[in-house]
mmCIF file of N, CA and C in Angstrom:
data_model
loop_
_atom_site.group_PDB
_atom_site.id
_atom_site.type_symbol
_atom_site.label_atom_id
_atom_site.label_comp_id
_atom_site.label_asym_id
_atom_site.label_seq_id
_atom_site.Cartn_x
_atom_site.Cartn_y
_atom_site.Cartn_z
ATOM 1 N N UNK A 1 -12.441 -13.996 7.803
ATOM 2 C CA UNK A 1 -11.714 -15.414 8.492
ATOM 3 C C UNK A 1 -10.213 -15.081 8.217
ATOM 4 N N UNK A 2 -9.799 -15.728 9.567
ATOM 5 C CA UNK A 2 -8.270 -15.822 9.689
ATOM 6 C C UNK A 2 -7.266 -16.349 9.069
ATOM 7 N N UNK A 3 -6.011 -15.742 9.153
ATOM 8 C CA UNK A 3 -4.960 -16.566 8.581
ATOM 9 C C UNK A 3 -4.429 -17.714 9.057
ATOM 10 N N UNK A 4 -4.152 -18.609 8.836
ATOM 11 C CA UNK A 4 -3.509 -19.915 9.243
ATOM 12 C C UNK A 4 -2.244 -20.286 8.254
ATOM 13 N N UNK A 5 -1.179 -20.673 9.055
ATOM 14 C CA UNK A 5 -0.018 -21.451 8.286
ATOM 15 C C UNK A 5 -0.199 -22.469 7.528
ATOM 16 N N UNK A 6 -1.450 -22.837 7.710
ATOM 17 C CA UNK A 6 -2.113 -24.056 6.656
ATOM 18 C C UNK A 6 -2.314 -23.262 5.358
ATOM 19 N N UNK A 7 -2.430 -22.420 5.486
ATOM 20 C CA UNK A 7 -2.745 -21.550 4.189
ATOM 21 C C UNK A 7 -1.182 -20.826 3.311
ATOM 22 N N UNK A 8 -0.104 -21.187 4.263
ATOM 23 C CA UNK A 8 0.727 -20.683 3.459
ATOM 24 C C UNK A 8 1.840 -21.794 3.174
ATOM 25 N N UNK A 9 2.488 -21.483 1.795
ATOM 26 C CA UNK A 9 2.959 -22.364 1.324
ATOM 27 C C UNK A 9 4.470 -21.851 1.168
ATOM 28 N N UNK A 10 5.473 -22.541 1.219
ATOM 29 C CA UNK A 10 6.981 -21.900 1.177
ATOM 30 C C UNK A 10 7.976 -23.227 0.928
ATOM 31 N N UNK A 11 8.355 -22.791 -0.094
ATOM 32 C CA UNK A 11 9.268 -23.729 -0.715
ATOM 33 C C UNK A 11 11.025 -22.877 -0.935
ATOM 34 N N UNK A 12 11.582 -23.936 -0.846
ATOM 35 C CA UNK A 12 13.038 -23.846 -0.695
ATOM 36 C C UNK A 12 13.903 -24.689 -1.655
ATOM 37 N N UNK A 13 14.059 -24.211 -2.820
ATOM 38 C CA UNK A 13 14.794 -25.226 -4.109
ATOM 39 C C UNK A 13 13.853 -26.112 -4.318
ATOM 40 N N UNK A 14 12.427 -26.083 -4.353
ATOM 41 C CA UNK A 14 11.390 -26.723 -4.319
ATOM 42 C C UNK A 14 10.847 -27.627 -3.508
ATOM 43 N N UNK A 15 11.595 -27.747 -2.495
ATOM 44 C CA UNK A 15 11.282 -28.555 -1.028
ATOM 45 C C UNK A 15 10.467 -27.690 -0.257
ATOM 46 N N UNK A 16 8.921 -28.406 0.039
ATOM 47 C CA UNK A 16 8.180 -27.276 0.883
ATOM 48 C C UNK A 16 8.842 -27.545 2.580
ATOM 49 N N UNK A 17 8.369 -26.431 2.882
ATOM 50 C CA UNK A 17 9.142 -26.188 4.382
ATOM 51 C C UNK A 17 7.719 -26.211 5.243
ATOM 52 N N UNK A 18 7.902 -27.004 6.319
ATOM 53 C CA UNK A 18 6.627 -27.129 6.947
ATOM 54 C C UNK A 18 7.153 -27.081 8.849
ATOM 55 N N UNK A 19 6.569 -27.148 10.000
ATOM 56 C CA UNK A 19 6.722 -27.265 11.062
ATOM 57 C C UNK A 19 7.057 -25.812 11.612
ATOM 58 N N UNK A 20 6.449 -24.957 11.157
ATOM 59 C CA UNK A 20 6.629 -23.392 11.942
ATOM 60 C C UNK A 20 6.153 -23.257 13.016
ATOM 61 N N UNK A 21 6.608 -22.435 13.808
ATOM 62 C CA UNK A 21 6.439 -22.181 15.019
ATOM 63 C C UNK A 21 4.919 -21.337 14.935
ATOM 64 N N UNK A 22 4.254 -21.262 15.884
ATOM 65 C CA UNK A 22 3.045 -20.663 16.130
ATOM 66 C C UNK A 22 3.196 -19.082 16.335
ATOM 67 N N UNK A 23 3.660 -18.510 15.513
ATOM 68 C CA UNK A 23 4.038 -17.313 15.840
ATOM 69 C C UNK A 23 3.621 -16.540 14.911
ATOM 70 N N UNK A 24 3.651 -15.133 15.238
ATOM 71 C CA UNK A 24 3.222 -14.091 14.669
ATOM 72 C C UNK A 24 3.981 -13.729 13.177
ATOM 73 N N UNK A 25 5.139 -13.895 13.509
ATOM 74 C CA UNK A 25 6.528 -13.765 12.435
ATOM 75 C C UNK A 25 7.166 -14.954 12.164
ATOM 76 N N UNK A 26 6.468 -16.162 12.194
ATOM 77 C CA UNK A 26 6.850 -17.278 11.768
ATOM 78 C C UNK A 26 7.869 -17.901 10.274
ATOM 79 N N UNK A 27 6.853 -16.350 9.527
ATOM 80 C CA UNK A 27 7.518 -16.337 8.120
ATOM 81 C C UNK A 27 7.525 -14.705 8.016
ATOM 82 N N UNK A 28 8.853 -14.375 7.692
ATOM 83 C CA UNK A 28 9.133 -12.902 7.601
ATOM 84 C C UNK A 28 9.901 -12.700 6.573
ATOM 85 N N UNK A 29 9.537 -11.872 5.378
ATOM 86 C CA UNK A 29 10.084 -11.295 4.319
ATOM 87 C C UNK A 29 10.173 -9.901 4.386
ATOM 88 N N UNK A 30 11.315 -9.069 4.562
ATOM 89 C CA UNK A 30 11.573 -7.973 4.872
ATOM 90 C C UNK A 30 12.395 -7.519 3.679
ATOM 91 N N UNK A 31 11.946 -6.276 2.556
ATOM 92 C CA UNK A 31 13.006 -5.787 1.805
ATOM 93 C C UNK A 31 14.443 -5.106 2.693
ATOM 94 N N UNK A 32 15.318 -5.149 2.204
ATOM 95 C CA UNK A 32 16.618 -4.819 2.517
ATOM 96 C C UNK A 32 17.051 -3.748 2.247
ATOM 97 N N UNK A 33 16.231 -2.795 1.997
ATOM 98 C CA UNK A 33 16.459 -1.082 2.014
ATOM 99 C C UNK A 33 15.480 -0.189 1.477
ATOM 100 N N UNK A 34 15.278 0.703 1.072
ATOM 101 C CA UNK A 34 14.423 1.775 0.637
ATOM 102 C C UNK A 34 14.507 1.546 -0.977
ATOM 103 N N UNK A 35 13.526 2.224 -1.621
ATOM 104 C CA UNK A 35 13.540 1.926 -3.323
ATOM 105 C C UNK A 35 14.688 3.204 -3.670
ATOM 106 N N UNK A 36 14.873 4.138 -2.588
ATOM 107 C CA UNK A 36 15.599 5.272 -3.002
ATOM 108 C C UNK A 36 15.087 6.178 -2.049
ATOM 109 N N UNK A 37 15.631 7.488 -2.305
ATOM 110 C CA UNK A 37 15.489 8.885 -1.656
ATOM 111 C C UNK A 37 15.987 9.755 -2.480
ATOM 112 N N UNK A 38 15.302 11.011 -1.653
ATOM 113 C CA UNK A 38 15.412 12.192 -2.410
ATOM 114 C C UNK A 38 16.776 13.042 -1.951
ATOM 115 N N UNK A 39 17.619 13.527 -2.813
ATOM 116 C CA UNK A 39 18.565 14.326 -2.417
ATOM 117 C C UNK A 39 18.499 15.679 -2.686
ATOM 118 N N UNK A 40 18.674 16.702 -2.424
ATOM 119 C CA UNK A 40 18.555 18.113 -2.162
ATOM 120 C C UNK A 40 19.649 19.043 -2.178
ATOM 121 N N UNK A 41 19.958 19.662 -3.539
ATOM 122 C CA UNK A 41 20.640 20.831 -3.444
ATOM 123 C C UNK A 41 20.765 21.867 -2.589
ATOM 124 N N UNK A 42 21.506 23.007 -2.596
ATOM 125 C CA UNK A 42 21.946 23.868 -1.676
ATOM 126 C C UNK A 42 20.485 25.095 -2.112
ATOM 127 N N UNK A 43 20.013 24.829 -3.129
ATOM 128 C CA UNK A 43 19.025 25.810 -3.482
ATOM 129 C C UNK A 43 17.303 25.364 -3.148
ATOM 130 N N UNK A 44 17.467 23.761 -2.610
ATOM 131 C CA UNK A 44 16.162 23.481 -2.103
ATOM 132 C C UNK A 44 15.443 22.454 -3.261
ATOM 133 N N UNK A 45 16.291 22.539 -4.646
ATOM 134 C CA UNK A 45 15.774 21.532 -5.641
ATOM 135 C C UNK A 45 15.973 19.975 -5.197
ATOM 136 N N UNK A 46 15.242 19.246 -5.319
ATOM 137 C CA UNK A 46 15.621 17.503 -5.283
ATOM 138 C C UNK A 46 15.475 16.919 -6.279
ATOM 139 N N UNK A 47 16.013 15.614 -5.780
ATOM 140 C CA UNK A 47 16.017 14.643 -7.336
ATOM 141 C C UNK A 47 16.120 13.381 -6.436
ATOM 142 N N UNK A 48 15.021 12.139 -7.158
ATOM 143 C CA UNK A 48 14.944 11.479 -6.558
ATOM 144 C C UNK A 48 15.876 10.426 -7.248
ATOM 145 N N UNK A 49 16.774 9.332 -6.024
ATOM 146 C CA UNK A 49 17.759 8.538 -6.718
ATOM 147 C C UNK A 49 17.471 7.132 -6.694
ATOM 148 N N UNK A 50 17.418 6.431 -7.450
ATOM 149 C CA UNK A 50 16.799 4.932 -7.259
ATOM 150 C C UNK A 50 17.641 4.275 -6.613
ATOM 151 N N UNK A 51 17.516 3.435 -5.812
ATOM 152 C CA UNK A 51 18.886 2.341 -5.131
ATOM 153 C C UNK A 51 18.681 1.399 -5.810
ATOM 154 N N UNK A 52 18.212 0.914 -6.515
ATOM 155 C CA UNK A 52 18.147 -0.325 -7.440
ATOM 156 C C UNK A 52 18.224 -1.800 -6.508
ATOM 157 N N UNK A 53 17.774 -1.513 -5.240
ATOM 158 C CA UNK A 53 17.917 -2.558 -4.186
ATOM 159 C C UNK A 53 16.667 -3.199 -4.352
ATOM 160 N N UNK A 54 16.550 -4.602 -4.615
ATOM 161 C CA UNK A 54 15.555 -5.178 -5.160
ATOM 162 C C UNK A 54 15.530 -6.432 -3.699
ATOM 163 N N UNK A 55 16.701 -6.523 -2.846
ATOM 164 C CA UNK A 55 16.795 -7.304 -1.786
ATOM 165 C C UNK A 55 15.677 -7.758 -0.657
ATOM 166 N N UNK A 56 16.105 -8.866 -0.338
ATOM 167 C CA UNK A 56 15.063 -8.654 1.058
ATOM 168 C C UNK A 56 16.054 -10.033 2.154
ATOM 169 N N UNK A 57 15.365 -9.793 3.556
ATOM 170 C CA UNK A 57 15.849 -10.947 4.209
ATOM 171 C C UNK A 57 14.383 -11.725 4.769
ATOM 172 N N UNK A 58 14.924 -12.990 4.669
ATOM 173 C CA UNK A 58 14.086 -14.148 4.980
ATOM 174 C C UNK A 58 14.044 -14.582 6.310
ATOM 175 N N UNK A 59 13.438 -14.374 7.188
ATOM 176 C CA UNK A 59 13.248 -15.256 8.363
ATOM 177 C C UNK A 59 12.253 -16.118 8.874
ATOM 178 N N UNK A 60 12.785 -17.412 9.045
ATOM 179 C CA UNK A 60 11.847 -18.715 9.117
ATOM 180 C C UNK A 60 11.923 -19.222 10.362
ATOM 181 N N UNK A 61 11.003 -19.539 11.272
ATOM 182 C CA UNK A 61 10.913 -19.985 12.777
ATOM 183 C C UNK A 61 10.254 -21.326 12.714
ATOM 184 N N UNK A 62 10.818 -21.988 12.938
ATOM 185 C CA UNK A 62 10.711 -23.422 12.962
ATOM 186 C C UNK A 62 10.538 -24.059 14.288
ATOM 187 N N UNK A 63 9.759 -25.247 14.278
ATOM 188 C CA UNK A 63 10.005 -25.891 15.964
ATOM 189 C C UNK A 63 10.883 -26.840 15.901
ATOM 190 N N UNK A 64 11.212 -26.958 17.026
ATOM 191 C CA UNK A 64 12.968 -27.716 17.684
ATOM 192 C C UNK A 64 13.058 -28.663 16.750
ATOM 193 N N UNK A 65 12.002 -29.935 16.646
ATOM 194 C CA UNK A 65 12.062 -31.078 16.233
ATOM 195 C C UNK A 65 11.456 -31.421 14.701
ATOM 196 N N UNK A 66 11.271 -30.305 14.094
ATOM 197 C CA UNK A 66 10.786 -30.423 12.976
ATOM 198 C C UNK A 66 11.425 -31.132 11.870
ATOM 199 N N UNK A 67 11.109 -31.265 10.394
ATOM 200 C CA UNK A 67 11.825 -31.957 9.769
ATOM 201 C C UNK A 67 12.475 -31.032 9.195
ATOM 202 N N UNK A 68 12.121 -30.111 8.662
ATOM 203 C CA UNK A 68 12.695 -28.614 8.156
ATOM 204 C C UNK A 68 13.889 -28.119 8.735
ATOM 205 N N UNK A 69 14.344 -28.239 9.615
ATOM 206 C CA UNK A 69 15.450 -28.035 10.414
ATOM 207 C C UNK A 69 16.521 -28.991 9.556
ATOM 208 N N UNK A 70 16.814 -29.821 9.630
ATOM 209 C CA UNK A 70 17.442 -30.912 8.919
ATOM 210 C C UNK A 70 17.831 -30.332 7.385
ATOM 211 N N UNK A 71 16.531 -30.138 6.659
ATOM 212 C CA UNK A 71 16.748 -29.578 5.465
ATOM 213 C C UNK A 71 17.653 -28.219 5.598
ATOM 214 N N UNK A 72 17.176 -27.298 6.192
ATOM 215 C CA UNK A 72 17.607 -26.183 6.261
ATOM 216 C C UNK A 72 19.463 -26.163 6.862
ATOM 217 N N UNK A 73 19.413 -27.011 7.982
ATOM 218 C CA UNK A 73 20.625 -27.207 8.320
ATOM 219 C C UNK A 73 21.784 -27.393 7.199
ATOM 220 N N UNK A 74 21.453 -28.740 6.522
ATOM 221 C CA UNK A 74 22.030 -29.183 5.542
ATOM 222 C C UNK A 74 22.524 -28.176 4.602
ATOM 223 N N UNK A 75 21.303 -27.285 3.688
ATOM 224 C CA UNK A 75 21.596 -26.363 2.988
ATOM 225 C C UNK A 75 22.583 -25.223 3.588
ATOM 226 N N UNK A 76 22.588 -25.039 4.780
ATOM 227 C CA UNK A 76 23.683 -24.067 5.526
ATOM 228 C C UNK A 76 24.946 -24.458 5.371
ATOM 229 N N UNK A 77 25.008 -25.741 5.816
ATOM 230 C CA UNK A 77 26.166 -26.484 6.047
ATOM 231 C C UNK A 77 27.060 -26.444 4.709
ATOM 232 N N UNK A 78 26.130 -27.166 3.546
ATOM 233 C CA UNK A 78 26.825 -26.812 2.158
ATOM 234 C C UNK A 78 27.664 -25.709 1.942
ATOM 235 N N UNK A 79 26.705 -24.646 2.020
ATOM 236 C CA UNK A 79 27.298 -23.439 1.763
ATOM 237 C C UNK A 79 28.250 -22.901 2.481
ATOM 238 N N UNK A 80 28.317 -23.161 3.799
ATOM 239 C CA UNK A 80 29.564 -22.730 4.791
ATOM 240 C C UNK A 80 30.395 -23.643 4.384
ATOM 241 N N UNK A 81 30.537 -24.644 4.326
ATOM 242 C CA UNK A 81 31.548 -25.973 4.122
ATOM 243 C C UNK A 81 31.819 -25.786 2.434
ATOM 244 N N UNK A 82 31.390 -25.381 1.402
ATOM 245 C CA UNK A 82 31.520 -25.469 0.118
ATOM 246 C C UNK A 82 31.658 -23.851 -0.397
ATOM 247 N N UNK A 83 32.086 -23.161 0.173
ATOM 248 C CA UNK A 83 32.137 -21.797 -0.319
ATOM 249 C C UNK A 83 32.578 -21.599 -1.858
ATOM 250 N N UNK A 84 32.957 -22.243 -2.494
ATOM 251 C CA UNK A 84 33.312 -21.974 -4.295
ATOM 252 C C UNK A 84 32.610 -22.746 -4.857
ATOM 253 N N UNK A 85 31.676 -24.093 -4.418
ATOM 254 C CA UNK A 85 30.793 -24.828 -5.100
ATOM 255 C C UNK A 85 29.343 -24.811 -4.596
ATOM 256 N N UNK A 86 29.146 -24.014 -3.495
ATOM 257 C CA UNK A 86 27.908 -24.122 -3.322
ATOM 258 C C UNK A 86 26.932 -23.103 -3.992
ATOM 259 N N UNK A 87 25.482 -23.187 -3.950
ATOM 260 C CA UNK A 87 24.632 -22.529 -4.772
ATOM 261 C C UNK A 87 24.029 -21.660 -4.226
ATOM 262 N N UNK A 88 23.005 -20.492 -4.983
ATOM 263 C CA UNK A 88 21.948 -19.679 -4.200
ATOM 264 C C UNK A 88 20.872 -20.586 -4.067
ATOM 265 N N UNK A 89 19.871 -20.248 -3.006
ATOM 266 C CA UNK A 89 18.525 -20.918 -2.979
ATOM 267 C C UNK A 89 17.608 -20.145 -3.546
ATOM 268 N N UNK A 90 16.859 -20.718 -3.965
ATOM 269 C CA UNK A 90 15.373 -20.206 -4.644
ATOM 270 C C UNK A 90 14.467 -20.451 -3.660
ATOM 271 N N UNK A 91 13.460 -19.261 -3.200
ATOM 272 C CA UNK A 91 12.434 -19.648 -2.484
ATOM 273 C C UNK A 91 11.276 -18.920 -2.973
ATOM 274 N N UNK A 92 10.161 -19.485 -2.862
ATOM 275 C CA UNK A 92 9.052 -19.146 -3.337
ATOM 276 C C UNK A 92 7.994 -19.390 -1.946
ATOM 277 N N UNK A 93 7.266 -18.180 -1.713
ATOM 278 C CA UNK A 93 6.233 -18.189 -0.628
ATOM 279 C C UNK A 93 4.806 -17.809 -1.348
ATOM 280 N N UNK A 94 3.911 -18.619 -0.828
ATOM 281 C CA UNK A 94 2.436 -18.689 -1.538
ATOM 282 C C UNK A 94 1.495 -18.663 -0.544
ATOM 283 N N UNK A 95 0.628 -17.268 -0.635
ATOM 284 C CA UNK A 95 -0.523 -17.438 0.442
ATOM 285 C C UNK A 95 -1.756 -17.674 -0.446
ATOM 286 N N UNK A 96 -2.100 -19.037 0.053
ATOM 287 C CA UNK A 96 -3.190 -19.636 -0.811
ATOM 288 C C UNK A 96 -4.704 -19.323 -0.306
ATOM 289 N N UNK A 97 -4.782 -18.565 0.724
ATOM 290 C CA UNK A 97 -5.923 -17.746 0.959
ATOM 291 C C UNK A 97 -6.441 -16.415 0.151
ATOM 292 N N UNK A 98 -5.135 -15.945 0.053
ATOM 293 C CA UNK A 98 -5.217 -14.240 -0.523
ATOM 294 C C UNK A 98 -4.518 -13.967 -2.039
ATOM 295 N N UNK A 99 -3.714 -15.113 -2.367
ATOM 296 C CA UNK A 99 -3.026 -15.592 -3.751
ATOM 297 C C UNK A 99 -2.082 -14.572 -3.903
ATOM 298 N N UNK A 100 -1.391 -14.042 -2.718
ATOM 299 C CA UNK A 100 0.079 -13.510 -2.769
ATOM 300 C C UNK A 100 0.921 -14.226 -2.936
ATOM 301 N N UNK A 101 2.098 -13.861 -3.512
ATOM 302 C CA UNK A 101 2.915 -14.593 -4.115
ATOM 303 C C UNK A 101 4.374 -13.801 -3.989
ATOM 304 N N UNK A 102 5.676 -14.152 -3.050
ATOM 305 C CA UNK A 102 6.905 -13.792 -3.370
ATOM 306 C C UNK A 102 7.834 -14.651 -3.567
ATOM 307 N N UNK A 103 8.507 -14.428 -4.645
ATOM 308 C CA UNK A 103 9.685 -15.117 -5.409
ATOM 309 C C UNK A 103 10.997 -14.541 -4.879
ATOM 310 N N UNK A 104 11.999 -15.303 -4.622
ATOM 311 C CA UNK A 104 12.995 -14.943 -3.777
ATOM 312 C C UNK A 104 14.386 -15.686 -4.371
ATOM 313 N N UNK A 105 15.071 -14.868 -5.169
ATOM 314 C CA UNK A 105 16.158 -15.210 -5.890
ATOM 315 C C UNK A 105 17.541 -15.179 -5.644
ATOM 316 N N UNK A 106 18.746 -16.025 -5.512
ATOM 317 C CA UNK A 106 19.910 -15.926 -5.258
ATOM 318 C C UNK A 106 19.728 -15.585 -3.597
ATOM 319 N N UNK A 107 19.243 -16.474 -2.897
ATOM 320 C CA UNK A 107 19.317 -16.448 -1.351
ATOM 321 C C UNK A 107 20.362 -17.357 -0.775
ATOM 322 N N UNK A 108 20.997 -16.336 0.194
ATOM 323 C CA UNK A 108 21.989 -17.166 1.092
ATOM 324 C C UNK A 108 21.819 -17.248 2.547
ATOM 325 N N UNK A 109 22.099 -18.316 3.447
ATOM 326 C CA UNK A 109 22.166 -18.109 4.555
ATOM 327 C C UNK A 109 23.234 -17.139 5.088
ATOM 328 N N UNK A 110 22.855 -16.257 6.003
ATOM 329 C CA UNK A 110 23.631 -15.021 6.659
ATOM 330 C C UNK A 110 23.865 -15.508 8.265
ATOM 331 N N UNK A 111 22.694 -15.843 9.024
ATOM 332 C CA UNK A 111 22.849 -15.708 10.278
ATOM 333 C C UNK A 111 22.643 -17.291 10.739
ATOM 334 N N UNK A 112 23.614 -17.973 11.642
ATOM 335 C CA UNK A 112 23.390 -18.987 11.826
ATOM 336 C C UNK A 112 22.155 -18.933 12.789
ATOM 337 N N UNK A 113 21.383 -20.027 13.216
ATOM 338 C CA UNK A 113 20.442 -20.390 14.305
ATOM 339 C C UNK A 113 21.167 -20.366 15.573
ATOM 340 N N UNK A 114 20.664 -19.855 16.542
ATOM 341 C CA UNK A 114 20.931 -20.105 17.939
ATOM 342 C C UNK A 114 20.484 -21.227 18.425
ATOM 343 N N UNK A 115 21.175 -22.179 18.767
ATOM 344 C CA UNK A 115 20.253 -23.396 19.756
ATOM 345 C C UNK A 115 20.345 -23.452 21.048
ATOM 346 N N UNK A 116 19.074 -23.344 21.240
ATOM 347 C CA UNK A 116 18.920 -23.045 22.938
ATOM 348 C C UNK A 116 17.847 -24.306 23.232
ATOM 349 N N UNK A 117 17.819 -25.007 24.352
ATOM 350 C CA UNK A 117 16.722 -25.890 24.999
ATOM 351 C C UNK A 117 16.774 -25.233 26.163
ATOM 352 N N UNK A 118 15.212 -25.686 26.461
ATOM 353 C CA UNK A 118 14.990 -24.925 27.813
ATOM 354 C C UNK A 118 13.705 -25.628 28.163
ATOM 355 N N UNK A 119 12.656 -25.167 28.740
ATOM 356 C CA UNK A 119 11.062 -25.704 29.332
ATOM 357 C C UNK A 119 10.253 -25.165 28.050
ATOM 358 N N UNK A 120 10.604 -24.275 27.270
ATOM 359 C CA UNK A 120 9.591 -23.713 26.022
ATOM 360 C C UNK A 120 9.752 -24.774 24.588
ATOM 361 N N UNK A 121 9.000 -24.360 23.731
ATOM 362 C CA UNK A 121 9.237 -25.314 22.286
ATOM 363 C C UNK A 121 10.547 -25.201 22.266
ATOM 364 N N UNK A 122 11.438 -24.116 22.170
ATOM 365 C CA UNK A 122 12.774 -23.918 21.730
ATOM 366 C C UNK A 122 12.929 -24.030 20.271
ATOM 367 N N UNK A 123 12.447 -23.190 19.182
ATOM 368 C CA UNK A 123 12.410 -23.202 17.736
ATOM 369 C C UNK A 123 13.885 -22.556 17.431
ATOM 370 N N UNK A 124 13.861 -23.014 16.452
ATOM 371 C CA UNK A 124 15.003 -22.328 15.467
ATOM 372 C C UNK A 124 14.910 -21.735 14.414
ATOM 373 N N UNK A 125 15.435 -20.479 14.523
ATOM 374 C CA UNK A 125 15.290 -19.221 13.284
ATOM 375 C C UNK A 125 16.055 -19.090 12.484
ATOM 376 N N UNK A 126 15.864 -19.043 10.943
ATOM 377 C CA UNK A 126 16.887 -19.359 10.002
ATOM 378 C C UNK A 126 16.641 -18.088 9.209
ATOM 379 N N UNK A 127 17.685 -17.522 9.087
ATOM 380 C CA UNK A 127 17.636 -16.125 8.240
ATOM 381 C C UNK A 127 18.648 -16.289 6.931
ATOM 382 N N UNK A 128 18.023 -16.027 5.854
ATOM 383 C CA UNK A 128 18.897 -15.598 4.559
ATOM 384 C C UNK A 128 18.474 -14.121 4.210
ATOM 385 N N UNK A 129 19.545 -14.159 3.516
ATOM 386 C CA UNK A 129 19.547 -12.665 2.421
ATOM 387 C C UNK A 129 19.418 -12.930 1.215
ATOM 388 N N UNK A 130 18.547 -12.304 0.224
ATOM 389 C CA UNK A 130 18.489 -12.827 -0.914
ATOM 390 C C UNK A 130 18.701 -11.081 -2.107
ATOM 391 N N UNK A 131 19.094 -11.424 -3.202
ATOM 392 C CA UNK A 131 19.725 -10.153 -3.916
ATOM 393 C C UNK A 131 18.172 -9.930 -4.853
ATOM 394 N N UNK A 132 17.046 -10.665 -4.946
ATOM 395 C CA UNK A 132 15.977 -10.418 -5.582
ATOM 396 C C UNK A 132 14.911 -10.765 -4.827
ATOM 397 N N UNK A 133 13.907 -10.003 -4.695
ATOM 398 C CA UNK A 133 12.433 -10.580 -4.177
ATOM 399 C C UNK A 133 11.514 -9.873 -5.023
ATOM 400 N N UNK A 134 10.635 -10.797 -5.651
ATOM 401 C CA UNK A 134 9.715 -10.130 -6.409
ATOM 402 C C UNK A 134 8.277 -10.294 -5.746
ATOM 403 N N UNK A 135 7.713 -9.192 -5.276
ATOM 404 C CA UNK A 135 6.259 -8.973 -4.515
ATOM 405 C C UNK A 135 5.118 -8.939 -5.417
ATOM 406 N N UNK A 136 4.417 -10.135 -5.454
ATOM 407 C CA UNK A 136 3.222 -9.696 -6.095
ATOM 408 C C UNK A 136 2.303 -10.098 -5.339
ATOM 409 N N UNK A 137 1.815 -8.967 -4.852
ATOM 410 C CA UNK A 137 0.299 -8.570 -3.738
ATOM 411 C C UNK A 137 -0.845 -8.681 -4.676
ATOM 412 N N UNK A 138 -2.047 -9.516 -3.907
ATOM 413 C CA UNK A 138 -3.365 -9.277 -4.731
ATOM 414 C C UNK A 138 -4.229 -8.518 -3.645
ATOM 415 N N UNK A 139 -5.557 -8.380 -3.526
ATOM 416 C CA UNK A 139 -6.307 -7.396 -3.173
ATOM 417 C C UNK A 139 -6.854 -8.428 -2.016
ATOM 418 N N UNK A 140 -6.483 -9.663 -1.827
ATOM 419 C CA UNK A 140 -7.191 -10.625 -1.002
ATOM 420 C C UNK A 140 -8.468 -11.070 -0.603
ATOM 421 N N UNK A 141 -8.761 -11.857 0.210
ATOM 422 C CA UNK A 141 -10.433 -12.392 -0.036
ATOM 423 C C UNK A 141 -10.948 -12.228 1.369
#
């Protein structure tokens, strides 16, 4: 069976996001860095150094006139205009077909979407970075 975005449930602060672009990367969750690296001494001995980086970058591509754009824009505007009182976002992604679940905490908007209009569908790309991403991947079906 093929993957379908109808099998993907993405929520931000409990609100379900819909209206994804028909794209290979409509929802992208990428770790912000390596888990660590090996440092070598002059005699060739090495030691693994943990980075303690559990963050992730979340990229969401939404169709131009989808309801989710208003929600995401409102959340971003609140963050930008109220830097002292704004709160981070909780993002949960669930793959209903395969059972994967990713919980992303302390997520903040980082790159504003470019607004473009033309003869194509002209989607909006929303980018958030998070302090913690907990990946719970299954073997799939």
